[in-house]
Amino acid sequence: MPRLSMASLFTGKILIVNNKDCDEMDTERELSQRLENKVMLLYFGSGECPRCQEFSPVLKDFFVRLTDEFYVERASQLVLVYVSQDETEEKQEKFLKTMPKRWLSLPFQDEFKRELESMFVVCDTPVVVVLKPSGEVISGNAVEEIERLGPACFKNWEEAADLINRNFLLAEDFDDMSLRSITDPIRRLKYKLDKKMKKEKRENEEEDAMS
């Protein structure tokens, strides 16, 4: 089984936040802040797979109950990356619109999805791989465990992962994180502008095709 830190697993890759702006993360600082010292779920699924259609709402509720301040005083140290098995980018986007804004995903065209499938021996869907911050596998497929135990199973994963309690982080740790890169805001702005230009170009092409 692979043993990599979560940030290093996605080094050189882009992860998209499932929010309105579809913010893209690719800098070492962004990935480290979002992924390190957390239990990671890799969700291999699709919006049209019948079994996924049954399980995805369960996973959504599971994730929300552990991370939404409406249910918990402090969000659990949990991150989820959707590894799309959807047939088209439009179908992936349609599915993600129904899922939590804190979910992350790989761009539809990213072939790294195939590497992850091979790495974790994914032959069918849905599959939820549970990983420690070190990259060590806690569960090769936690679908049945999530369905059976719900949020209660996170406590077992948390203990197995040996997570560092964030309440004990020193002030200088946060200072170091904030000073690590002053170029990140500029790069994020560039990505947003590139994304906006691509969207406008696609809309213009659609208008030209219709006229």
C-alpha angles and dihedrals in degrees: 000000000000120000113196133134111257094244093048091049088064098034109140091015132106122235118196121215112225094233133115094275094041089227113208124222121197108133119103091241095051094047093045094050093048100041112026122098092013138108106249126212119199107199114200106191147109139226095242103041105110094221090047091051088059096044104038095072088050091051091046092054090044092053095043093050090055099042109026116095088220088072104026134036091224126020114252118250091259133128129182128203117194111218100197122224090177119134096230139020090244091057090049091051092047091053095046092052087069094050133080119289091232093064117108128210142183118246110269093243094050109117089200085089089071090050090053091050090054094042093055097032096241110181102158140014146287100041128160113192113197116208137187118229086259090060094250113142116248093177130006090206122005097176095112092041092053092047092048103040105020117196091347091079091065090074090061091050092046091055092045091050095054091221120194111241106244091214088073096055110119124235091247089059090062092044090053091050093051093050098044095096132009092181097067096088090051092050092048090052090050091052092049091050091047090050092049091050092049091050093049091048091052091049091050091050090051091050091049091050091052095047 
